[in-house]
Short mmCIF file of N, CA and C in Angstrom, two decimals:
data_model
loop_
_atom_site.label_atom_id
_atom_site.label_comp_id
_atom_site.label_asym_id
_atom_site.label_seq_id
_atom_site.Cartn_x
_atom_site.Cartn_y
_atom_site.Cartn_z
N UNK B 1 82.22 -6.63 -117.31
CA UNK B 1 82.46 -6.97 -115.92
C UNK B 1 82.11 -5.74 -115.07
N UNK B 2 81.52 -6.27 -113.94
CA UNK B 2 80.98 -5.04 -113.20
C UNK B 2 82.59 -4.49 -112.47
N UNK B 3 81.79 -3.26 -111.87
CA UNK B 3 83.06 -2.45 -110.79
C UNK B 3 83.27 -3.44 -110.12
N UNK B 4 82.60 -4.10 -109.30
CA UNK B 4 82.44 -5.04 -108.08
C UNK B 4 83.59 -6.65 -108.37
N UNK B 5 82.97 -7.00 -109.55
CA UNK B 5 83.80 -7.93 -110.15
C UNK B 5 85.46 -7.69 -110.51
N UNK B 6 85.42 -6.48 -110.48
CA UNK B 6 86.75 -5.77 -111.05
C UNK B 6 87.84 -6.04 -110.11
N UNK B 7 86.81 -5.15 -108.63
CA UNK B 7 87.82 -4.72 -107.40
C UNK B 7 88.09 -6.44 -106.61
N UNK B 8 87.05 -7.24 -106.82
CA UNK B 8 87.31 -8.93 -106.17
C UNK B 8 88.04 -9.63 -107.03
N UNK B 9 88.51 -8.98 -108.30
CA UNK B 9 89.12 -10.13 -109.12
C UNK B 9 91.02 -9.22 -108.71
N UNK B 10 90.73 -8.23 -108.25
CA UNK B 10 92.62 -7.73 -107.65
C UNK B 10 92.26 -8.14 -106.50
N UNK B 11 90.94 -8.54 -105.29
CA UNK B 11 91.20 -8.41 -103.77
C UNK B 11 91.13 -10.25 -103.64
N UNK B 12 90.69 -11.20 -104.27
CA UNK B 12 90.91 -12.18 -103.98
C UNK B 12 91.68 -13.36 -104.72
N UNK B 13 92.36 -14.23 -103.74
CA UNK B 13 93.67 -15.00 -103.96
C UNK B 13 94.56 -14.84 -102.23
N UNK B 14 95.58 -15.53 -102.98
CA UNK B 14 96.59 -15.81 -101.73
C UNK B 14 97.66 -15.21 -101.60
N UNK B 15 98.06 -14.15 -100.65
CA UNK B 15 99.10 -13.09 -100.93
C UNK B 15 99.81 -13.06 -99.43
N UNK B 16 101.23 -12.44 -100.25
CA UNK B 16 101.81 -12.33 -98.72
C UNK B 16 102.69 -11.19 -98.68
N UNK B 17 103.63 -11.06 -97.22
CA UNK B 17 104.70 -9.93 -97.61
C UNK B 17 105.76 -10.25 -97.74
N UNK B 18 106.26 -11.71 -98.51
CA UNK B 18 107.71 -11.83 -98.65
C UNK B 18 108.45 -10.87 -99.24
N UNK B 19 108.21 -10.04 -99.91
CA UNK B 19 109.14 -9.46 -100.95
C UNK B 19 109.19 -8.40 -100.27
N UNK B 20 108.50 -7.59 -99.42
CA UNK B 20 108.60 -6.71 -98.63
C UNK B 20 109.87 -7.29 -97.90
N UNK B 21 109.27 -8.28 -96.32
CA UNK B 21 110.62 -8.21 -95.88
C UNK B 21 111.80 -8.94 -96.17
N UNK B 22 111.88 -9.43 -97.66
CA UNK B 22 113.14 -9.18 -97.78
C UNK B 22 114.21 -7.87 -98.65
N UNK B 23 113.29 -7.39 -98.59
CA UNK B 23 113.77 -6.09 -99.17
C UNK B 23 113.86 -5.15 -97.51
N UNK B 24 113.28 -5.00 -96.98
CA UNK B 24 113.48 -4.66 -95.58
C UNK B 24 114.63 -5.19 -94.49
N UNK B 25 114.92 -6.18 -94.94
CA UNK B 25 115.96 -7.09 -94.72
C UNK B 25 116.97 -6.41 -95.35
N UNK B 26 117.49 -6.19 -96.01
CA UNK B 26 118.77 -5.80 -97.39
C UNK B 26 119.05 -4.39 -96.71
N UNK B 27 117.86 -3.37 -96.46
CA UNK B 27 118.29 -2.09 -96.54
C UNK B 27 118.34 -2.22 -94.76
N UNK B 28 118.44 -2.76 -93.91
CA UNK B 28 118.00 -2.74 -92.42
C UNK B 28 116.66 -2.08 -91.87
N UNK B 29 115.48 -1.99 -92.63
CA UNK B 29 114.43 -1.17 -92.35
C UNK B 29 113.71 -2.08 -91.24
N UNK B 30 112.52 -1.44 -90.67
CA UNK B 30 111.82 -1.93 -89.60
C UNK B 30 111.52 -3.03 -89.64
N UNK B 31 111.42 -3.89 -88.34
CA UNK B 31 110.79 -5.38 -88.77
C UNK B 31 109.35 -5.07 -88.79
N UNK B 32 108.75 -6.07 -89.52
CA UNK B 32 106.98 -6.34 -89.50
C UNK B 32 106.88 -7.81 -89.65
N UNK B 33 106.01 -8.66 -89.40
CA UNK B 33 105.41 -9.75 -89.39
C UNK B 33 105.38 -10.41 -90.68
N UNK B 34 105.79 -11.60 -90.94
CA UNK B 34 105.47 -12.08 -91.83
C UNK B 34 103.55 -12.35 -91.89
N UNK B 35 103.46 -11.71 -92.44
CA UNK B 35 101.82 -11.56 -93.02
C UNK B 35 101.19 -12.30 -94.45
N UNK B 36 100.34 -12.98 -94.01
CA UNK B 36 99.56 -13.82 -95.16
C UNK B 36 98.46 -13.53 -95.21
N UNK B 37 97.40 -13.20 -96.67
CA UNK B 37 95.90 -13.29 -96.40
C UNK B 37 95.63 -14.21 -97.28
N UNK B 38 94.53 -14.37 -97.09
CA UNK B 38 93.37 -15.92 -98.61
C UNK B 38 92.27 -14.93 -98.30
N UNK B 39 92.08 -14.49 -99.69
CA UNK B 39 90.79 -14.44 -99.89
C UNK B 39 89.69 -14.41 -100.62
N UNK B 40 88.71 -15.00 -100.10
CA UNK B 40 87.87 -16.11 -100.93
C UNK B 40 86.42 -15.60 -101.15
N UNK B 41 85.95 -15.79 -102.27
CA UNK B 41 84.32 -14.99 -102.05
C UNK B 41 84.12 -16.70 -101.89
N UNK B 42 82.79 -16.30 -100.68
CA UNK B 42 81.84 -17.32 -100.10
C UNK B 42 80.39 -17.40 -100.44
N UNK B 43 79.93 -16.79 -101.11
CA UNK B 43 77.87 -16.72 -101.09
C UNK B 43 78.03 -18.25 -101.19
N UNK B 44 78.48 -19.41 -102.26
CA UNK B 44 78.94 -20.62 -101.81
C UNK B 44 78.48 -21.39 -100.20
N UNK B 45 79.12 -20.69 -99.45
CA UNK B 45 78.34 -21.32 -98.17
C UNK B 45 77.84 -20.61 -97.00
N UNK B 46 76.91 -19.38 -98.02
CA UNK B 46 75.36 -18.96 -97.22
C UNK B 46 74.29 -19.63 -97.83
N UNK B 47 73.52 -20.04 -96.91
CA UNK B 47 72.46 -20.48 -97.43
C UNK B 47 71.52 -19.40 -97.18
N UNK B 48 70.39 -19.55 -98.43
CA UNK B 48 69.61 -18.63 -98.68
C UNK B 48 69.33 -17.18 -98.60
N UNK B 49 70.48 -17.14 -99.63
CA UNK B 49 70.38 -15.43 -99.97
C UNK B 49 69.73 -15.63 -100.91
N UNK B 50 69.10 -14.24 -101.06
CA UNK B 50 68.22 -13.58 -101.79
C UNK B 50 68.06 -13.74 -103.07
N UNK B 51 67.57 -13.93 -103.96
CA UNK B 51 67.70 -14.60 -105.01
C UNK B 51 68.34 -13.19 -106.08
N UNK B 52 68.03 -11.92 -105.91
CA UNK B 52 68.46 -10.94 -106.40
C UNK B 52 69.31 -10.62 -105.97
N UNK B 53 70.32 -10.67 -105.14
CA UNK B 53 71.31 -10.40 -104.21
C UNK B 53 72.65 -10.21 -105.04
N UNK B 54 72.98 -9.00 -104.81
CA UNK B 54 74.31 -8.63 -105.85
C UNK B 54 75.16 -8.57 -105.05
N UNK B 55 75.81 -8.60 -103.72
CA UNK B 55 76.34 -8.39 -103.04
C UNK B 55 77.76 -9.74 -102.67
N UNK B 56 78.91 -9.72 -102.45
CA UNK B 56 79.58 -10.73 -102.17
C UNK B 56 80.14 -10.98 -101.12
N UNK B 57 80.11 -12.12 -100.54
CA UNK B 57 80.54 -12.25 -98.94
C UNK B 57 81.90 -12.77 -99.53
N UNK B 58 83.38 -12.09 -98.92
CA UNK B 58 84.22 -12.88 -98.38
C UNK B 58 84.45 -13.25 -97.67
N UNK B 59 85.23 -14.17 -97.51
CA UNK B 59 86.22 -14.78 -96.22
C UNK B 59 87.64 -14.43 -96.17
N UNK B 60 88.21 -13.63 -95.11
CA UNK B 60 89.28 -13.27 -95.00
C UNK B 60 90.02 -13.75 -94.30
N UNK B 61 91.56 -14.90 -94.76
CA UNK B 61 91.95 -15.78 -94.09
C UNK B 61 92.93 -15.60 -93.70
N UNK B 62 93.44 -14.27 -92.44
CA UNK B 62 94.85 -13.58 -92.07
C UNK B 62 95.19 -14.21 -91.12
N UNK B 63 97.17 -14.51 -91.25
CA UNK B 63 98.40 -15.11 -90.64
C UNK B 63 99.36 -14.09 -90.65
N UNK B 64 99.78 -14.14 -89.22
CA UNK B 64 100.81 -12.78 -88.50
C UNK B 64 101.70 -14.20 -88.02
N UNK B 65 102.67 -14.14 -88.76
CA UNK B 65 104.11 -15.05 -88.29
C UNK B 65 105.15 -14.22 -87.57
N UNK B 66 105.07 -14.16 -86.26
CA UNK B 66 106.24 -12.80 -85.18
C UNK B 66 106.86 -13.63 -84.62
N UNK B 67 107.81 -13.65 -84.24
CA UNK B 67 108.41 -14.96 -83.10
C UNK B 67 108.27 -16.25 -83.54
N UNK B 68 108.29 -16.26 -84.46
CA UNK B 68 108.29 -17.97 -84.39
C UNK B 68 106.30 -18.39 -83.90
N UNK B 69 105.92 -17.52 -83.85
CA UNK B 69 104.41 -17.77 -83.03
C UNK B 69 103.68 -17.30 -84.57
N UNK B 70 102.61 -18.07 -84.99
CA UNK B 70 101.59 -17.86 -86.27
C UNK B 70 100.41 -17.85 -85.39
N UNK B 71 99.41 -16.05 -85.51
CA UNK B 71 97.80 -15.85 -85.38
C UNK B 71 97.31 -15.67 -86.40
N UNK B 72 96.34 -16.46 -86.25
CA UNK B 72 95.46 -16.38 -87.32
C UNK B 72 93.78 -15.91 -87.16
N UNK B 73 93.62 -14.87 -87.89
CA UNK B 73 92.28 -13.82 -87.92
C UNK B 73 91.14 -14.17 -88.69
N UNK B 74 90.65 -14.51 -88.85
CA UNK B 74 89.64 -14.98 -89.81
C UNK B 74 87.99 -13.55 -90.11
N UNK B 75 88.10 -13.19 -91.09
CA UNK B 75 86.89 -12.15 -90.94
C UNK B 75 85.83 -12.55 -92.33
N UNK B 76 84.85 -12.15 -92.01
CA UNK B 76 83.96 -12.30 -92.93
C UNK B 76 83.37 -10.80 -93.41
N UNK B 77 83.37 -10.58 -94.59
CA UNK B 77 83.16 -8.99 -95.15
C UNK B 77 82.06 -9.51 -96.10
N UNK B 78 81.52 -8.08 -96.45
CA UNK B 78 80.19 -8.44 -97.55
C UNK B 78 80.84 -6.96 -98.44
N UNK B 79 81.06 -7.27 -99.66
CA UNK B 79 81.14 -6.02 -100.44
C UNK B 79 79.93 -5.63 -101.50
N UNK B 80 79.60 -4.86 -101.65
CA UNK B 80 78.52 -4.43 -102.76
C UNK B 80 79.23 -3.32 -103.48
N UNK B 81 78.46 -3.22 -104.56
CA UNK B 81 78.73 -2.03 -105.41
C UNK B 81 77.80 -0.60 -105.28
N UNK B 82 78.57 0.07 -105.21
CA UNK B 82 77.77 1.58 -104.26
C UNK B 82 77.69 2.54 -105.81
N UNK B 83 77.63 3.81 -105.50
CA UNK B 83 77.10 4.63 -106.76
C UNK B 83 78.59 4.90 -106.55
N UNK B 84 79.26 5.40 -105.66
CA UNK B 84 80.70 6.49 -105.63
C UNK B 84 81.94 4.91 -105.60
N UNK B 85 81.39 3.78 -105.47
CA UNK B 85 82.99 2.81 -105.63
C UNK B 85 82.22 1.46 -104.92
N UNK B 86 82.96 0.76 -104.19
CA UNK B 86 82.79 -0.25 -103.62
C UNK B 86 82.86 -0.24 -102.03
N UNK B 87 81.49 -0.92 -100.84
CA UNK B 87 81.59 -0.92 -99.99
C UNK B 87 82.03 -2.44 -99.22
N UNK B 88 82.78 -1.64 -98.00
CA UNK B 88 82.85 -3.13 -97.32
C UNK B 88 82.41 -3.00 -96.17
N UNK B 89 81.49 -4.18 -95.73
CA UNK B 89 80.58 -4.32 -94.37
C UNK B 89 81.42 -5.27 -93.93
N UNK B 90 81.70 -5.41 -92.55
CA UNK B 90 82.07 -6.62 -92.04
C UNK B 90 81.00 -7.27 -91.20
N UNK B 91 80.72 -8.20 -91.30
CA UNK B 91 79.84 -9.20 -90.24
C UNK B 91 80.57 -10.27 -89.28
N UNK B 92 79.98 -10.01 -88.14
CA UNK B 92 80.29 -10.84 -87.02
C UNK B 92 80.50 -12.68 -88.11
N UNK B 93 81.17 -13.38 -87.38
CA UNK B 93 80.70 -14.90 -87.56
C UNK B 93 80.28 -15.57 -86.42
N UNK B 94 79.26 -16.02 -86.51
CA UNK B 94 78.19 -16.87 -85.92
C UNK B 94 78.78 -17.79 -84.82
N UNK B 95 78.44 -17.92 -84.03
CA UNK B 95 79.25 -18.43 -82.50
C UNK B 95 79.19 -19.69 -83.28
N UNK B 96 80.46 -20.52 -82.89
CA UNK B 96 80.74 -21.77 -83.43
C UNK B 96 81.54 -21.95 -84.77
N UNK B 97 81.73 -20.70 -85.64
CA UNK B 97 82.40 -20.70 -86.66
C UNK B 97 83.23 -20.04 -87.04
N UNK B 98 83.35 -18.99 -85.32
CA UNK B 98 84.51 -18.05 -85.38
C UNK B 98 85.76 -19.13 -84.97
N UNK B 99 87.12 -18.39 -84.60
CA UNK B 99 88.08 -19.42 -84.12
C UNK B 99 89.46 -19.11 -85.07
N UNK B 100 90.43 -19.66 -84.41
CA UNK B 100 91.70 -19.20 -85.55
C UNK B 100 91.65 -20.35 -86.54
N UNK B 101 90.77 -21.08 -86.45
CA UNK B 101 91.20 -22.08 -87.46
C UNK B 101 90.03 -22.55 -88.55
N UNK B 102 89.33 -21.66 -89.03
CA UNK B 102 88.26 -21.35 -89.72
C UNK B 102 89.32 -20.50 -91.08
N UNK B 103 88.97 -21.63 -92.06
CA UNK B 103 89.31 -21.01 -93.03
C UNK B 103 88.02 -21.47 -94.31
N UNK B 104 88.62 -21.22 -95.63
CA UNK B 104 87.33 -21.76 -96.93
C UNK B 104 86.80 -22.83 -96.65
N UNK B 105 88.11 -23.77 -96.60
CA UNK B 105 88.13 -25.33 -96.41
C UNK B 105 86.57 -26.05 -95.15
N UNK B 106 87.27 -24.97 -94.09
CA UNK B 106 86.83 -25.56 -93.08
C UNK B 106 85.23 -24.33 -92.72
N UNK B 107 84.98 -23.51 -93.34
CA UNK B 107 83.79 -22.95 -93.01
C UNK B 107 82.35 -23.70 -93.71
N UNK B 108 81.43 -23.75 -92.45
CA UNK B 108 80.63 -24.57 -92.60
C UNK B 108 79.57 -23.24 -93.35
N UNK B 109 78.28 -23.95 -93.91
CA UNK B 109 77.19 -23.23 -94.71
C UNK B 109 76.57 -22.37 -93.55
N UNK B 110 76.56 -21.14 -93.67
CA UNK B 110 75.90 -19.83 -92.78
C UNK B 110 74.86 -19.97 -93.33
N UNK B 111 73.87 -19.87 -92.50
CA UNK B 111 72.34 -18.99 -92.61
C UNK B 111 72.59 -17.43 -92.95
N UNK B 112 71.79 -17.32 -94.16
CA UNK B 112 72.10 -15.74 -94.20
C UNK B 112 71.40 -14.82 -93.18
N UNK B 113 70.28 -15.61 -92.85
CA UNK B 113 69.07 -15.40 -92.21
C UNK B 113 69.88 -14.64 -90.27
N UNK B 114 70.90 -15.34 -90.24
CA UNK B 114 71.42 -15.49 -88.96
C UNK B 114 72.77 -14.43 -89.43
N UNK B 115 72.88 -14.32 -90.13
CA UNK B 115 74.51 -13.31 -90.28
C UNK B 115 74.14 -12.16 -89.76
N UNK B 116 75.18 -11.18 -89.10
CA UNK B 116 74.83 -10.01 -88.11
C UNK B 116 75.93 -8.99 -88.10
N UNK B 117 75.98 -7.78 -89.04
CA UNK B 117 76.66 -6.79 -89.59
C UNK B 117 77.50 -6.49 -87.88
N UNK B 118 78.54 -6.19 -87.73
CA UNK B 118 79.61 -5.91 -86.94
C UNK B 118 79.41 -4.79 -86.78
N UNK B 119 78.65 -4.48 -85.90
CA UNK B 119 78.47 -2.50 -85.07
C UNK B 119 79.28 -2.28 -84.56
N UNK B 120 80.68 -2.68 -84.52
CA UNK B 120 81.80 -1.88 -84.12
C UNK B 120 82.25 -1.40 -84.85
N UNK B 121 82.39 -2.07 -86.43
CA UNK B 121 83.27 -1.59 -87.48
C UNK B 121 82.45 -0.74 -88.48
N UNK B 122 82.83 0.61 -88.64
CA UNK B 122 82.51 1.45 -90.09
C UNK B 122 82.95 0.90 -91.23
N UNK B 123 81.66 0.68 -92.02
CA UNK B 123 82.16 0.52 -93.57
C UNK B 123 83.38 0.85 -93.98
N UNK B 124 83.73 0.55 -95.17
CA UNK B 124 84.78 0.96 -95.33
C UNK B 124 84.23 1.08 -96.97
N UNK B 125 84.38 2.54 -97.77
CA UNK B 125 84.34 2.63 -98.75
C UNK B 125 85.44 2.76 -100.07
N UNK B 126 85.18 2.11 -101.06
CA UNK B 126 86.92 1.91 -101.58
C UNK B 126 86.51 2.92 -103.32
N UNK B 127 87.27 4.15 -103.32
CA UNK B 127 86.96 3.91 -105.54
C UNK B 127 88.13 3.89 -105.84
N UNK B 128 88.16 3.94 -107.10
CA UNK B 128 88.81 3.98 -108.11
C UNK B 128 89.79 4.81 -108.64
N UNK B 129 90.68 5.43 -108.33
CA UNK B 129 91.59 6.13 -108.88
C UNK B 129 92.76 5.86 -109.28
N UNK B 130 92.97 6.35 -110.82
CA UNK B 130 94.14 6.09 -111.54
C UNK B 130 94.81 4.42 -111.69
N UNK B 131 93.87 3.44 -111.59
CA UNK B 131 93.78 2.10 -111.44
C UNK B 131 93.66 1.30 -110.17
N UNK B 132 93.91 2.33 -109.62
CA UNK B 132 93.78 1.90 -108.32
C UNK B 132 92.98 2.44 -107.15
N UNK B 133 92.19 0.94 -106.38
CA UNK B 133 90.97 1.16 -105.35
C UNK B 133 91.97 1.54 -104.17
N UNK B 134 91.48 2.90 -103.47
CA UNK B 134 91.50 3.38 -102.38
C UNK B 134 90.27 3.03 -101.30
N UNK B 135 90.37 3.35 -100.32
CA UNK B 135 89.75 3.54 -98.72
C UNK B 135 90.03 3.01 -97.74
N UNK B 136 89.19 3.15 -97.03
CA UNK B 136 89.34 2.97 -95.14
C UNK B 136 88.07 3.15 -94.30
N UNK B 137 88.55 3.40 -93.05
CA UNK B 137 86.96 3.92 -92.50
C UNK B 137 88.05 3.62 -91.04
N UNK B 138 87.37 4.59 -89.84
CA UNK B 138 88.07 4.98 -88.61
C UNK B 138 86.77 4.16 -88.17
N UNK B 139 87.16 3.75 -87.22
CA UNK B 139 85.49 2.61 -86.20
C UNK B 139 86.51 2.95 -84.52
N UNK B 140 85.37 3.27 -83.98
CA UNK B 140 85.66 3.23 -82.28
C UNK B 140 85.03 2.27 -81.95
N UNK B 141 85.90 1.01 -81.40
CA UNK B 141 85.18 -0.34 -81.40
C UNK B 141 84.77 -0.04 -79.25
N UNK B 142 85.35 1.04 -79.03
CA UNK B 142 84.81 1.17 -77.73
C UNK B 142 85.14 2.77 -77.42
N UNK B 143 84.76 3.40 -76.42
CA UNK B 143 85.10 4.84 -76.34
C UNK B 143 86.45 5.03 -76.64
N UNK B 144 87.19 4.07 -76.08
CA UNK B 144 88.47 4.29 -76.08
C UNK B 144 89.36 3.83 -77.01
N UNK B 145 88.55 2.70 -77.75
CA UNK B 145 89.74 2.19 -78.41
C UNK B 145 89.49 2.17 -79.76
N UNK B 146 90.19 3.24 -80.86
CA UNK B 146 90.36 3.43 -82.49
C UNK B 146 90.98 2.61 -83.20
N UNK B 147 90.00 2.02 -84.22
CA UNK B 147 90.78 1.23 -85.00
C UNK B 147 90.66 2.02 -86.56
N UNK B 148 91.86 2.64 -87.25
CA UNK B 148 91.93 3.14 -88.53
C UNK B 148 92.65 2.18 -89.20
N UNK B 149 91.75 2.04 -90.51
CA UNK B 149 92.26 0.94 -91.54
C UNK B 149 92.18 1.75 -92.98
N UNK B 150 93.32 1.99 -93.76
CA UNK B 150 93.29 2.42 -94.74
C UNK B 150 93.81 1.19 -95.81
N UNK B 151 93.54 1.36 -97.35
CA UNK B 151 93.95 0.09 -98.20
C UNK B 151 94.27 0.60 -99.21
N UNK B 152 94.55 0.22 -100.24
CA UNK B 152 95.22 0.85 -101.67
C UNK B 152 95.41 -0.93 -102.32
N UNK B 153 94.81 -1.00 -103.37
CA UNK B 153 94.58 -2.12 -103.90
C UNK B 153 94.77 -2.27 -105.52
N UNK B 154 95.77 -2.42 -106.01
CA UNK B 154 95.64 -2.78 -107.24
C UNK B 154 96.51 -4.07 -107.98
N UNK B 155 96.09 -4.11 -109.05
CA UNK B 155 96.54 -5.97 -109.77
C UNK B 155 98.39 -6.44 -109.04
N UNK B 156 99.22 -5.24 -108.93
CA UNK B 156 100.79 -5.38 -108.45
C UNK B 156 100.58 -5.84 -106.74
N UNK B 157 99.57 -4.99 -106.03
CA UNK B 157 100.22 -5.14 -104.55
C UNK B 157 98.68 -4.86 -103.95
N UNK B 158 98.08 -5.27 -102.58
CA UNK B 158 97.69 -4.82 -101.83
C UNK B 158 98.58 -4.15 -100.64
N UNK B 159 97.83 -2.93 -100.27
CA UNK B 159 98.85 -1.95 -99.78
C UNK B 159 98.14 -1.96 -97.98
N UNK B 160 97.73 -2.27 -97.16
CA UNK B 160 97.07 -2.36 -95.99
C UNK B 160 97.60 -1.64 -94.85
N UNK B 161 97.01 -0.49 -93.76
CA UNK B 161 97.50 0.17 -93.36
C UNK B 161 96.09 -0.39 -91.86
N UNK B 162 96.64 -0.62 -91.25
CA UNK B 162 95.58 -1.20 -90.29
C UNK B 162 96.78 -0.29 -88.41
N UNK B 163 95.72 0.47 -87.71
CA UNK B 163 96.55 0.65 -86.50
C UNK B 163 95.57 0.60 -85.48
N UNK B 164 95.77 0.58 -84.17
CA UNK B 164 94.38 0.45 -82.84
C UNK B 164 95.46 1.50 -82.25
N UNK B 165 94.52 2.37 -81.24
CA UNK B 165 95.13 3.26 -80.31
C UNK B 165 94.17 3.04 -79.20
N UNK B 166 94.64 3.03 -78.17
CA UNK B 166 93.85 2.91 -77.29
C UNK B 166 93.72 4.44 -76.35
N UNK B 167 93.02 5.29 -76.03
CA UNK B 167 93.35 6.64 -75.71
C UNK B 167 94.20 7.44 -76.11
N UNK B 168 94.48 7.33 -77.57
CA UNK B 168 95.25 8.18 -78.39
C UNK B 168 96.51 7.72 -78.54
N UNK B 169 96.78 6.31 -77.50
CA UNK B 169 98.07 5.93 -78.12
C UNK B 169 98.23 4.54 -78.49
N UNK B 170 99.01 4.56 -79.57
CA UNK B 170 99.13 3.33 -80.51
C UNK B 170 99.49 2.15 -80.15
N UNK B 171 98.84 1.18 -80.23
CA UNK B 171 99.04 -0.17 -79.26
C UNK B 171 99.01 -1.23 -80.50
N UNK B 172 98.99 -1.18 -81.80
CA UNK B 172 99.66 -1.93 -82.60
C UNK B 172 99.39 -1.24 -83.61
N UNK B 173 100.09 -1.78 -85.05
CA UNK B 173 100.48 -1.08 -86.32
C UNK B 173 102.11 -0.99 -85.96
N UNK B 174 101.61 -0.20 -87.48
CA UNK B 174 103.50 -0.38 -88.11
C UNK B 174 103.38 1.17 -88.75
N UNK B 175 104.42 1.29 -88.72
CA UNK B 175 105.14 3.12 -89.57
C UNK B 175 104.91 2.89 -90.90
N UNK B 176 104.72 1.78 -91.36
CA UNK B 176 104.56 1.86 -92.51
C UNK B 176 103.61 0.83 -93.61
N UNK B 177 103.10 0.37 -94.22
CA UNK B 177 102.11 -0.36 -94.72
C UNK B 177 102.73 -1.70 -95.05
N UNK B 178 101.73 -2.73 -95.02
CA UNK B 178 102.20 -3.96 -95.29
C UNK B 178 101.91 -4.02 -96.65
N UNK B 179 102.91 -4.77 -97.42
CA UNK B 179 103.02 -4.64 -98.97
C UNK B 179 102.45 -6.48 -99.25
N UNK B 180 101.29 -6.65 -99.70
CA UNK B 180 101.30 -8.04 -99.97
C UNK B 180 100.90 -8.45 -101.73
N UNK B 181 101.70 -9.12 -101.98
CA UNK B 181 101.69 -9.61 -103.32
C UNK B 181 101.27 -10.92 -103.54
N UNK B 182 100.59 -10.86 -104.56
CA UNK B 182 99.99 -12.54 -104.98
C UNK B 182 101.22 -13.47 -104.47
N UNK B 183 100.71 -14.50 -103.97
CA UNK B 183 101.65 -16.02 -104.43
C UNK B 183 101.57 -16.32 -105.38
N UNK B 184 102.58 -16.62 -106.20
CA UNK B 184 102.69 -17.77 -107.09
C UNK B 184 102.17 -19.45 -107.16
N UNK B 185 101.41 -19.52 -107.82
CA UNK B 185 100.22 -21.05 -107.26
C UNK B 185 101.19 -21.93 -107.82
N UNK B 186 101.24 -22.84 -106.97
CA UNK B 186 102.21 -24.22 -107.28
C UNK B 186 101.71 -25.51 -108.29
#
């Protein structure tokens, strides 16, 4: 099994942070969002990639439950296998297939021909240490406004550290990382 196969067989499935907050719950620690991701490799519904094409598109299917109010994020990433670990590109989705309610189910077949790498966001490069995939990548999605995303990924937990500052000050994130663990499939 390749590296690539390695790091998508801990990064995709259906995970959440129950066990976080209820353990956050018990000790009185900070609130955070009930947080859900799905995620799904897609080459499935690009049409016409490359016939040599080693590369894997996911679909990233994120739910922030705050208030009683559920957003839902939907991103599309392409990971490849690099010489130093694993990269992640994010690509725009194609007017008409963005939306909060775009998930596996409901994403229609992309033209690969038409997919268009996200020039706001820096790669994000992930390796391998001690079983577990590290990285991040800092992206200034405008002069002013920083988005740092760090991750820590292995078979127990994805570890996700995502914050925006807008002129140096922090306009969302958390003190501390969201802990998401597989679901249990019913």
């Amino acid at each position: 099994m390749s590296r690539l196969d390695d790091f998508l067989e801990i990064l995709c499935g259906h995970f959440d942070n129950t066990r976080q907050l209820e353990e956050l719950r018990r000790t009185d620690g900070p609130e955070l969002p009930l947080a859900e991701h799905v995620n799904t490799v897609c080459n499935d519904k690009i049409a016409g990639l490359p016939v040599d094409f080693a590369g894997k598109f996911v679909l990233e299917e994120s739910y922030y439950t705050s208030g009683g109010k559920t957003h839902a994020s939907p991103h599309l990433f392409l990971f490849t296998e690099e010489e130093d670990g694993v990269k992640l590109t994010s690509y725009q989705l194609p007017k008409g297939s963005e939306g909060e309610e775009l998930s596996y189910q409901t994403m229609p077949v992309l033209p690969y021909g038409e997919l268009r790498v996200s020039e706001r966001f820096t790669p994000a490069l992930y390796t391998l240490r001690d079983g577990v995939w590290e990285g991040g990548s800092v992206s200034m999605f405008s002069p002013v406004l920083k988005f740092t995303l760090y991750e820590r990924f292995s078979p127990e937990v994805l570890e996700v550290t995502e914050t925006m500052e807008v002129n140096g000050k922090r306009t969302f994130g958390y003190d501390l990382p969201i802990l998401y663990r597989r679901r249990e499939e019913k």
